[in-house]
Amino acid sequence: MTASPTPRDPCPLRLDGVVKRFGDFTAVRDVTLTIDPGEIFALLGPNGAGKTTLIRCVAGLARQSVGAISVFGFDTVTEFRQTRRLLGLVPQELNFDPFFTPHQSLMIQMGLMGVTPDAAWADQLLETFALTDHRDAYTRHLSGGMKRRLLVAKALVHRPRLLFLDEPTAGVDVELRKDLWAEVRRLREQGTTIILTTHYLEEAEELADRIGVIHKGRLLLVEERDALMHSRRRPGQALLDLAAPLDQLPEGLPPGAELRRGGRQLCSPWSDPEELERTLRRVREVARIIDLQVERTRLEDIFVELIAEAEQR
Amino acid sequence: MGWNLTGLKTLFMKEVRRFSTVWKQTVLSPLITTSLYFLVFGVALGSRLKTIDGVPYIEFVVPGLIMLSMITNAFLNTASSLFQSKINGTLLDVLIAPLGATEVVLAYVGAAMLRAFVVGGLVFLVAVAFTGFHMAHPGWALLFAVAVSASFALLGILAAMWAEKYDHLSIVPNFVLTPLTFLGGVFYSIDMLPAPWDTVSRLNPVLYMVNGLRYGLLGSSDVDVLWSAATLCALLAVLAATTWYAVHTGYNIRD
């Protein structure tokens, strides 16, 4: 069982009317979704929205109550051997076996996934995730960030074509987070399809090709990141620090512009780059600008807005 | 796509490595405990007791003590390993792997049986040092050792799947295994019990296990060996089917 099964369908993941109930509680409600080959898909939602439950259903850690899930054309229930061989999962919780070292953990995971253990590949993964110096240390002695990197390495031992990253950078410092982002991009370049859940919305904004928002088990929207950012864009703000205070606003600025900090800062709304350029020109005619900050609509703003809309329905 | 034999072998070796890494706790400790039983019940008290069915008392307790160590070690190996991995989350590594219920059960049971045979074999060697070598029917002895260790390894899996906390897990060894083994004819013959306790004892499955091994090693038994073998095989079949189904459906380990 060393060779990975040949995909029956190029589509990495199809969810068709998936419902997951726990007794009377419905965690996932009628989710239908198709993931494109080679994309990074960010699944966003507040705590308890159903993101992890959905991932658990795909990975075989939970079984959906209703609906069908297929990974590259294989059914996750009846053809679980194929689907599990094709997907990798980085879980949200840090888990580690205190009996084994990082190198042993990778070798064991390879074997469990049905791949003939390959020490050189394990060493390469350790190097990729900067764990070579801790190759033979017990995992209980690793720092939180190292354990998180080891989890990612473990998920890659069988070279999955579809990778789930469930909160991969939770509790991880900025530098490591950037390293993980680079690794995610590298995996995508190699053809791996990636599904990411995260609470850091700038992470989704930075990495994702498409974004799905789930709330109370229901998928609210699925859209291209750029299209979503464009369609939900709201006027931004430009903050201009001035060398000398102004007594009054220059003429011809957009409605809503105002002076702050005793005239030393000018705040002006903008909705397109031309308008911003015009504002800058007019201010420069009467004052010297010593600093400029441009605030634009962030994914976080859109996310908050979407959840608020859903709550009102 | 067929069985994941690489996965089965890996899980088996992982479990073996787990108990062999802490061999002082998993192998040496039960060996010392059982050797103390020999000293107390066999050497110290045994010299004051008569023979049972023509067998000196110190020899009479050997099969029971071997069985006691095999039962305990087979059960504890699967129960503690599976429960700990369930609690610390590392069971996920197994659950996301392309392993069917058959491979998972065989790997866990295989490793537990190996530990039971290592400890049981060492206890047997200690017994040989005290009493000399006895092996009346090696085939029967092997059959009972295999069936008993497999049965209690399976029971360990079921207990670990069912348990939600350490308290739950200790119920089986404290309130089931210990009474059943001590009342299962390890230290006495049921012919020595007054009515109705001799009859009640026949409801205890451990009685058939101990006497089966006693027949294999010493050639004597309180109960018919065929009846013991049939009882044990029936128990093994029920436990195997129940455990397979529980793992297949993911009882208490998958949502």
PDB file of N, CA, C and O in Angstrom, chain A residues 182-241:
ATOM      1  N   ALA A 182       4.912  30.632   4.462  1.00  0.00           N
ATOM      2  CA  ALA A 182       5.790  30.356   3.308  1.00  0.00           C
ATOM      3  C   ALA A 182       5.708  28.882   2.930  1.00  0.00           C
ATOM      4  O   ALA A 182       5.676  28.529   1.741  1.00  0.00           O
ATOM      5  N   GLU A 183       5.655  28.025   3.959  1.00  0.00           N
ATOM      6  CA  GLU A 183       5.585  26.576   3.691  1.00  0.00           C
ATOM      7  C   GLU A 183       4.253  26.207   3.028  1.00  0.00           C
ATOM      8  O   GLU A 183       4.195  25.382   2.115  1.00  0.00           O
ATOM      9  N   VAL A 184       3.175  26.852   3.476  1.00  0.00           N
ATOM     10  CA  VAL A 184       1.858  26.608   2.886  1.00  0.00           C
ATOM     11  C   VAL A 184       1.869  26.995   1.409  1.00  0.00           C
ATOM     12  O   VAL A 184       1.394  26.252   0.541  1.00  0.00           O
ATOM     13  N   ARG A 185       2.478  28.141   1.115  1.00  0.00           N
ATOM     14  CA  ARG A 185       2.549  28.586  -0.296  1.00  0.00           C
ATOM     15  C   ARG A 185       3.390  27.613  -1.119  1.00  0.00           C
ATOM     16  O   ARG A 185       3.067  27.302  -2.257  1.00  0.00           O
ATOM     17  N   ARG A 186       4.478  27.138  -0.531  1.00  0.00           N
ATOM     18  CA  ARG A 186       5.352  26.198  -1.244  1.00  0.00           C
ATOM     19  C   ARG A 186       4.590  24.903  -1.553  1.00  0.00           C
ATOM     20  O   ARG A 186       4.684  24.354  -2.656  1.00  0.00           O
ATOM     21  N   LEU A 187       3.805  24.444  -0.589  1.00  0.00           N
ATOM     22  CA  LEU A 187       3.017  23.213  -0.797  1.00  0.00           C
ATOM     23  C   LEU A 187       2.006  23.416  -1.920  1.00  0.00           C
ATOM     24  O   LEU A 187       1.791  22.537  -2.748  1.00  0.00           O
ATOM     25  N   ARG A 188       1.392  24.585  -1.938  1.00  0.00           N
ATOM     26  CA  ARG A 188       0.408  24.871  -2.982  1.00  0.00           C
ATOM     27  C   ARG A 188       1.082  24.885  -4.348  1.00  0.00           C
ATOM     28  O   ARG A 188       0.567  24.339  -5.320  1.00  0.00           O
ATOM     29  N   GLU A 189       2.292  25.469  -4.389  1.00  0.00           N
ATOM     30  CA  GLU A 189       3.027  25.494  -5.669  1.00  0.00           C
ATOM     31  C   GLU A 189       3.328  24.085  -6.152  1.00  0.00           C
ATOM     32  O   GLU A 189       3.415  23.826  -7.341  1.00  0.00           O
ATOM     33  N   GLN A 190       3.483  23.161  -5.200  1.00  0.00           N
ATOM     34  CA  GLN A 190       3.758  21.765  -5.575  1.00  0.00           C
ATOM     35  C   GLN A 190       2.478  21.003  -5.939  1.00  0.00           C
ATOM     36  O   GLN A 190       2.536  19.816  -6.239  1.00  0.00           O
ATOM     37  N   GLY A 191       1.344  21.671  -5.843  1.00  0.00           N
ATOM     38  CA  GLY A 191       0.094  21.045  -6.279  1.00  0.00           C
ATOM     39  C   GLY A 191      -0.820  20.580  -5.162  1.00  0.00           C
ATOM     40  O   GLY A 191      -1.877  19.998  -5.422  1.00  0.00           O
ATOM     41  N   THR A 192      -0.427  20.804  -3.913  1.00  0.00           N
ATOM     42  CA  THR A 192      -1.280  20.384  -2.796  1.00  0.00           C
ATOM     43  C   THR A 192      -2.446  21.359  -2.636  1.00  0.00           C
ATOM     44  O   THR A 192      -2.242  22.576  -2.679  1.00  0.00           O
ATOM     45  N   THR A 193      -3.629  20.823  -2.483  1.00  0.00           N
ATOM     46  CA  THR A 193      -4.802  21.647  -2.200  1.00  0.00           C
ATOM     47  C   THR A 193      -4.879  21.825  -0.682  1.00  0.00           C
ATOM     48  O   THR A 193      -4.690  20.856   0.062  1.00  0.00           O
ATOM     49  N   ILE A 194      -5.138  23.043  -0.244  1.00  0.00           N
ATOM     50  CA  ILE A 194      -5.076  23.312   1.201  1.00  0.00           C
ATOM     51  C   ILE A 194      -6.379  23.938   1.691  1.00  0.00           C
ATOM     52  O   ILE A 194      -6.903  24.872   1.075  1.00  0.00           O
ATOM     53  N   ILE A 195      -6.888  23.373   2.763  1.00  0.00           N
ATOM     54  CA  ILE A 195      -8.065  23.954   3.420  1.00  0.00           C
ATOM     55  C   ILE A 195      -7.627  24.407   4.811  1.00  0.00           C
ATOM     56  O   ILE A 195      -7.061  23.629   5.578  1.00  0.00           O
ATOM     57  N   LEU A 196      -7.866  25.678   5.072  1.00  0.00           N
ATOM     58  CA  LEU A 196      -7.326  26.309   6.269  1.00  0.00           C
ATOM     59  C   LEU A 196      -8.460  26.864   7.123  1.00  0.00           C
ATOM     60  O   LEU A 196      -9.373  27.504   6.605  1.00  0.00           O
ATOM     61  N   THR A 197      -8.413  26.586   8.411  1.00  0.00           N
ATOM     62  CA  THR A 197      -9.309  27.323   9.309  1.00  0.00           C
ATOM     63  C   THR A 197      -8.414  28.158  10.207  1.00  0.00           C
ATOM     64  O   THR A 197      -7.332  27.716  10.588  1.00  0.00           O
ATOM     65  N   THR A 198      -8.833  29.347  10.497  1.00  0.00           N
ATOM     66  CA  THR A 198      -8.001  30.199  11.342  1.00  0.00           C
ATOM     67  C   THR A 198      -8.844  31.292  11.988  1.00  0.00           C
ATOM     68  O   THR A 198      -9.880  31.686  11.456  1.00  0.00           O
ATOM     69  N   HIS A 199      -8.362  31.716  13.151  1.00  0.00           N
ATOM     70  CA  HIS A 199      -8.989  32.871  13.790  1.00  0.00           C
ATOM     71  C   HIS A 199      -8.255  34.154  13.432  1.00  0.00           C
ATOM     72  O   HIS A 199      -8.732  35.240  13.698  1.00  0.00           O
ATOM     73  N   TYR A 200      -7.033  33.978  12.858  1.00  0.00           N
ATOM     74  CA  TYR A 200      -6.277  35.151  12.416  1.00  0.00           C
ATOM     75  C   TYR A 200      -6.743  35.481  11.005  1.00  0.00           C
ATOM     76  O   TYR A 200      -6.304  34.860  10.037  1.00  0.00           O
ATOM     77  N   LEU A 201      -7.634  36.459  10.888  1.00  0.00           N
ATOM     78  CA  LEU A 201      -8.228  36.717   9.583  1.00  0.00           C
ATOM     79  C   LEU A 201      -7.228  37.320   8.600  1.00  0.00           C
ATOM     80  O   LEU A 201      -7.380  37.172   7.392  1.00  0.00           O
ATOM     81  N   GLU A 202      -6.178  37.960   9.135  1.00  0.00           N
ATOM     82  CA  GLU A 202      -5.150  38.472   8.212  1.00  0.00           C
ATOM     83  C   GLU A 202      -4.419  37.306   7.551  1.00  0.00           C
ATOM     84  O   GLU A 202      -3.899  37.432   6.448  1.00  0.00           O
ATOM     85  N   GLU A 203      -4.413  36.153   8.246  1.00  0.00           N
ATOM     86  CA  GLU A 203      -3.789  34.949   7.685  1.00  0.00           C
ATOM     87  C   GLU A 203      -4.587  34.471   6.465  1.00  0.00           C
ATOM     88  O   GLU A 203      -4.018  34.155   5.425  1.00  0.00           O
ATOM     89  N   ALA A 204      -5.903  34.445   6.617  1.00  0.00           N
ATOM     90  CA  ALA A 204      -6.764  34.039   5.500  1.00  0.00           C
ATOM     91  C   ALA A 204      -6.657  35.053   4.369  1.00  0.00           C
ATOM     92  O   ALA A 204      -6.580  34.684   3.191  1.00  0.00           O
ATOM     93  N   GLU A 205      -6.625  36.331   4.725  1.00  0.00           N
ATOM     94  CA  GLU A 205      -6.534  37.386   3.718  1.00  0.00           C
ATOM     95  C   GLU A 205      -5.228  37.267   2.936  1.00  0.00           C
ATOM     96  O   GLU A 205      -5.170  37.488   1.731  1.00  0.00           O
ATOM     97  N   GLU A 206      -4.180  36.893   3.641  1.00  0.00           N
ATOM     98  CA  GLU A 206      -2.847  36.782   3.045  1.00  0.00           C
ATOM     99  C   GLU A 206      -2.735  35.548   2.138  1.00  0.00           C
ATOM    100  O   GLU A 206      -2.134  35.613   1.068  1.00  0.00           O
ATOM    101  N   LEU A 207      -3.347  34.426   2.581  1.00  0.00           N
ATOM    102  CA  LEU A 207      -3.066  33.153   1.900  1.00  0.00           C
ATOM    103  C   LEU A 207      -4.163  32.673   0.951  1.00  0.00           C
ATOM    104  O   LEU A 207      -3.874  32.059  -0.073  1.00  0.00           O
ATOM    105  N   ALA A 208      -5.426  32.933   1.305  1.00  0.00           N
ATOM    106  CA  ALA A 208      -6.511  32.195   0.649  1.00  0.00           C
ATOM    107  C   ALA A 208      -6.819  32.676  -0.763  1.00  0.00           C
ATOM    108  O   ALA A 208      -6.766  33.871  -1.062  1.00  0.00           O
ATOM    109  N   ASP A 209      -7.164  31.714  -1.625  1.00  0.00           N
ATOM    110  CA  ASP A 209      -7.687  32.043  -2.947  1.00  0.00           C
ATOM    111  C   ASP A 209      -9.194  32.257  -2.840  1.00  0.00           C
ATOM    112  O   ASP A 209      -9.756  33.126  -3.481  1.00  0.00           O
ATOM    113  N   ARG A 210      -9.833  31.388  -2.037  1.00  0.00           N
ATOM    114  CA  ARG A 210     -11.281  31.523  -1.827  1.00  0.00           C
ATOM    115  C   ARG A 210     -11.553  31.475  -0.337  1.00  0.00           C
ATOM    116  O   ARG A 210     -10.779  30.893   0.433  1.00  0.00           O
ATOM    117  N   ILE A 211     -12.670  32.055   0.011  1.00  0.00           N
ATOM    118  CA  ILE A 211     -13.039  32.124   1.427  1.00  0.00           C
ATOM    119  C   ILE A 211     -14.460  31.609   1.602  1.00  0.00           C
ATOM    120  O   ILE A 211     -15.356  31.928   0.812  1.00  0.00           O
ATOM    121  N   GLY A 212     -14.645  30.764   2.602  1.00  0.00           N
ATOM    122  CA  GLY A 212     -15.980  30.313   2.967  1.00  0.00           C
ATOM    123  C   GLY A 212     -16.249  30.747   4.391  1.00  0.00           C
ATOM    124  O   GLY A 212     -15.362  30.675   5.241  1.00  0.00           O
ATOM    125  N   VAL A 213     -17.444  31.240   4.657  1.00  0.00           N
ATOM    126  CA  VAL A 213     -17.783  31.656   6.028  1.00  0.00           C
ATOM    127  C   VAL A 213     -18.904  30.757   6.532  1.00  0.00           C
ATOM    128  O   VAL A 213     -19.941  30.607   5.871  1.00  0.00           O
ATOM    129  N   ILE A 214     -18.678  30.154   7.669  1.00  0.00           N
ATOM    130  CA  ILE A 214     -19.659  29.253   8.268  1.00  0.00           C
ATOM    131  C   ILE A 214     -20.088  29.825   9.610  1.00  0.00           C
ATOM    132  O   ILE A 214     -19.267  30.390  10.348  1.00  0.00           O
ATOM    133  N   HIS A 215     -21.373  29.733   9.882  1.00  0.00           N
ATOM    134  CA  HIS A 215     -21.901  30.277  11.137  1.00  0.00           C
ATOM    135  C   HIS A 215     -23.044  29.385  11.601  1.00  0.00           C
ATOM    136  O   HIS A 215     -23.959  29.102  10.839  1.00  0.00           O
ATOM    137  N   LYS A 216     -22.975  28.937  12.838  1.00  0.00           N
ATOM    138  CA  LYS A 216     -23.977  28.040  13.406  1.00  0.00           C
ATOM    139  C   LYS A 216     -24.245  26.854  12.485  1.00  0.00           C
ATOM    140  O   LYS A 216     -25.398  26.467  12.257  1.00  0.00           O
ATOM    141  N   GLY A 217     -23.172  26.318  11.922  1.00  0.00           N
ATOM    142  CA  GLY A 217     -23.271  25.112  11.103  1.00  0.00           C
ATOM    143  C   GLY A 217     -23.682  25.330   9.668  1.00  0.00           C
ATOM    144  O   GLY A 217     -23.690  24.389   8.871  1.00  0.00           O
ATOM    145  N   ARG A 218     -24.034  26.568   9.326  1.00  0.00           N
ATOM    146  CA  ARG A 218     -24.513  26.856   7.967  1.00  0.00           C
ATOM    147  C   ARG A 218     -23.451  27.643   7.198  1.00  0.00           C
ATOM    148  O   ARG A 218     -22.857  28.565   7.744  1.00  0.00           O
ATOM    149  N   LEU A 219     -23.222  27.231   5.946  1.00  0.00           N
ATOM    150  CA  LEU A 219     -22.254  27.939   5.115  1.00  0.00           C
ATOM    151  C   LEU A 219     -22.913  29.205   4.584  1.00  0.00           C
ATOM    152  O   LEU A 219     -23.863  29.144   3.801  1.00  0.00           O
ATOM    153  N   LEU A 220     -22.418  30.368   5.030  1.00  0.00           N
ATOM    154  CA  LEU A 220     -23.071  31.630   4.652  1.00  0.00           C
ATOM    155  C   LEU A 220     -22.687  32.074   3.257  1.00  0.00           C
ATOM    156  O   LEU A 220     -23.502  32.592   2.514  1.00  0.00           O
ATOM    157  N   LEU A 221     -21.412  31.911   2.921  1.00  0.00           N
ATOM    158  CA  LEU A 221     -20.985  32.305   1.568  1.00  0.00           C
ATOM    159  C   LEU A 221     -19.682  31.602   1.226  1.00  0.00           C
ATOM    160  O   LEU A 221     -18.911  31.193   2.097  1.00  0.00           O
ATOM    161  N   VAL A 222     -19.451  31.471  -0.078  1.00  0.00           N
ATOM    162  CA  VAL A 222     -18.170  30.995  -0.605  1.00  0.00           C
ATOM    163  C   VAL A 222     -17.849  31.923  -1.765  1.00  0.00           C
ATOM    164  O   VAL A 222     -18.649  32.045  -2.697  1.00  0.00           O
ATOM    165  N   GLU A 223     -16.708  32.591  -1.693  1.00  0.00           N
ATOM    166  CA  GLU A 223     -16.387  33.563  -2.734  1.00  0.00           C
ATOM    167  C   GLU A 223     -14.875  33.674  -2.909  1.00  0.00           C
ATOM    168  O   GLU A 223     -14.111  33.415  -1.972  1.00  0.00           O
ATOM    169  N   GLU A 224     -14.462  34.081  -4.112  1.00  0.00           N
ATOM    170  CA  GLU A 224     -13.049  34.377  -4.346  1.00  0.00           C
ATOM    171  C   GLU A 224     -12.652  35.477  -3.373  1.00  0.00           C
ATOM    172  O   GLU A 224     -13.431  36.425  -3.174  1.00  0.00           O
ATOM    173  N   ARG A 225     -11.441  35.380  -2.830  1.00  0.00           N
ATOM    174  CA  ARG A 225     -11.033  36.396  -1.850  1.00  0.00           C
ATOM    175  C   ARG A 225     -11.096  37.809  -2.441  1.00  0.00           C
ATOM    176  O   ARG A 225     -11.684  38.715  -1.843  1.00  0.00           O
ATOM    177  N   ASP A 226     -10.515  37.983  -3.644  1.00  0.00           N
ATOM    178  CA  ASP A 226     -10.450  39.330  -4.214  1.00  0.00           C
ATOM    179  C   ASP A 226     -11.849  39.871  -4.512  1.00  0.00           C
ATOM    180  O   ASP A 226     -12.126  41.046  -4.274  1.00  0.00           O
ATOM    181  N   ALA A 227     -12.704  38.979  -5.013  1.00  0.00           N
ATOM    182  CA  ALA A 227     -14.071  39.400  -5.332  1.00  0.00           C
ATOM    183  C   ALA A 227     -14.812  39.801  -4.064  1.00  0.00           C
ATOM    184  O   ALA A 227     -15.548  40.793  -4.032  1.00  0.00           O
ATOM    185  N   LEU A 228     -14.595  39.021  -3.014  1.00  0.00           N
ATOM    186  CA  LEU A 228     -15.256  39.318  -1.737  1.00  0.00           C
ATOM    187  C   LEU A 228     -14.768  40.663  -1.187  1.00  0.00           C
ATOM    188  O   LEU A 228     -15.570  41.500  -0.753  1.00  0.00           O
ATOM    189  N   MET A 229     -13.444  40.858  -1.232  1.00  0.00           N
ATOM    190  CA  MET A 229     -12.876  42.101  -0.705  1.00  0.00           C
ATOM    191  C   MET A 229     -13.393  43.301  -1.513  1.00  0.00           C
ATOM    192  O   MET A 229     -13.648  44.366  -0.961  1.00  0.00           O
ATOM    193  N   HIS A 230     -13.552  43.098  -2.820  1.00  0.00           N
ATOM    194  CA  HIS A 230     -13.993  44.194  -3.675  1.00  0.00           C
ATOM    195  C   HIS A 230     -15.482  44.486  -3.458  1.00  0.00           C
ATOM    196  O   HIS A 230     -15.895  45.631  -3.278  1.00  0.00           O
ATOM    197  N   SER A 231     -16.287  43.417  -3.451  1.00  0.00           N
ATOM    198  CA  SER A 231     -17.738  43.611  -3.365  1.00  0.00           C
ATOM    199  C   SER A 231     -18.162  44.182  -2.016  1.00  0.00           C
ATOM    200  O   SER A 231     -19.159  44.869  -1.913  1.00  0.00           O
ATOM    201  N   ARG A 232     -17.379  43.884  -0.983  1.00  0.00           N
ATOM    202  CA  ARG A 232     -17.768  44.345   0.354  1.00  0.00           C
ATOM    203  C   ARG A 232     -16.924  45.539   0.815  1.00  0.00           C
ATOM    204  O   ARG A 232     -16.922  45.869   2.008  1.00  0.00           O
ATOM    205  N   ARG A 233     -16.170  46.131  -0.143  1.00  0.00           N
ATOM    206  CA  ARG A 233     -15.290  47.215   0.249  1.00  0.00           C
ATOM    207  C   ARG A 233     -16.085  48.437   0.707  1.00  0.00           C
ATOM    208  O   ARG A 233     -17.084  48.804   0.095  1.00  0.00           O
ATOM    209  N   ARG A 234     -15.628  49.030   1.784  1.00  0.00           N
ATOM    210  CA  ARG A 234     -16.269  50.255   2.272  1.00  0.00           C
ATOM    211  C   ARG A 234     -15.261  51.389   2.171  1.00  0.00           C
ATOM    212  O   ARG A 234     -14.055  51.128   2.027  1.00  0.00           O
ATOM    213  N   PRO A 235     -15.721  52.663   2.237  1.00  0.00           N
ATOM    214  CA  PRO A 235     -14.749  53.748   2.154  1.00  0.00           C
ATOM    215  C   PRO A 235     -13.662  53.591   3.208  1.00  0.00           C
ATOM    216  O   PRO A 235     -13.944  53.231   4.356  1.00  0.00           O
ATOM    217  N   GLY A 236     -12.417  53.839   2.774  1.00  0.00           N
ATOM    218  CA  GLY A 236     -11.303  53.784   3.708  1.00  0.00           C
ATOM    219  C   GLY A 236     -11.043  55.154   4.300  1.00  0.00           C
ATOM    220  O   GLY A 236     -11.790  56.114   4.052  1.00  0.00           O
ATOM    221  N   GLN A 237      -9.982  55.269   5.097  1.00  0.00           N
ATOM    222  CA  GLN A 237      -9.627  56.558   5.714  1.00  0.00           C
ATOM    223  C   GLN A 237      -8.161  56.827   5.450  1.00  0.00           C
ATOM    224  O   GLN A 237      -7.340  55.905   5.537  1.00  0.00           O
ATOM    225  N   ALA A 238      -7.844  58.087   5.150  1.00  0.00           N
ATOM    226  CA  ALA A 238      -6.441  58.487   5.042  1.00  0.00           C
ATOM    227  C   ALA A 238      -6.140  59.409   6.211  1.00  0.00           C
ATOM    228  O   ALA A 238      -6.894  60.350   6.465  1.00  0.00           O
ATOM    229  N   LEU A 239      -5.074  59.128   6.934  1.00  0.00           N
ATOM    230  CA  LEU A 239      -4.669  59.969   8.062  1.00  0.00           C
ATOM    231  C   LEU A 239      -3.375  60.675   7.672  1.00  0.00           C
ATOM    232  O   LEU A 239      -2.361  60.013   7.409  1.00  0.00           O
ATOM    233  N   LEU A 240      -3.422  61.975   7.612  1.00  0.00           N
ATOM    234  CA  LEU A 240      -2.261  62.754   7.178  1.00  0.00           C
ATOM    235  C   LEU A 240      -1.733  63.574   8.346  1.00  0.00           C
ATOM    236  O   LEU A 240      -2.466  64.407   8.906  1.00  0.00           O
ATOM    237  N   ASP A 241      -0.468  63.342   8.728  1.00  0.00           N
ATOM    238  CA  ASP A 241       0.161  64.174   9.766  1.00  0.00           C
ATOM    239  C   ASP A 241       0.828  65.372   9.080  1.00  0.00           C
ATOM    240  O   ASP A 241       1.565  65.194   8.096  1.00  0.00           O
TER     241      ASP A 241
END
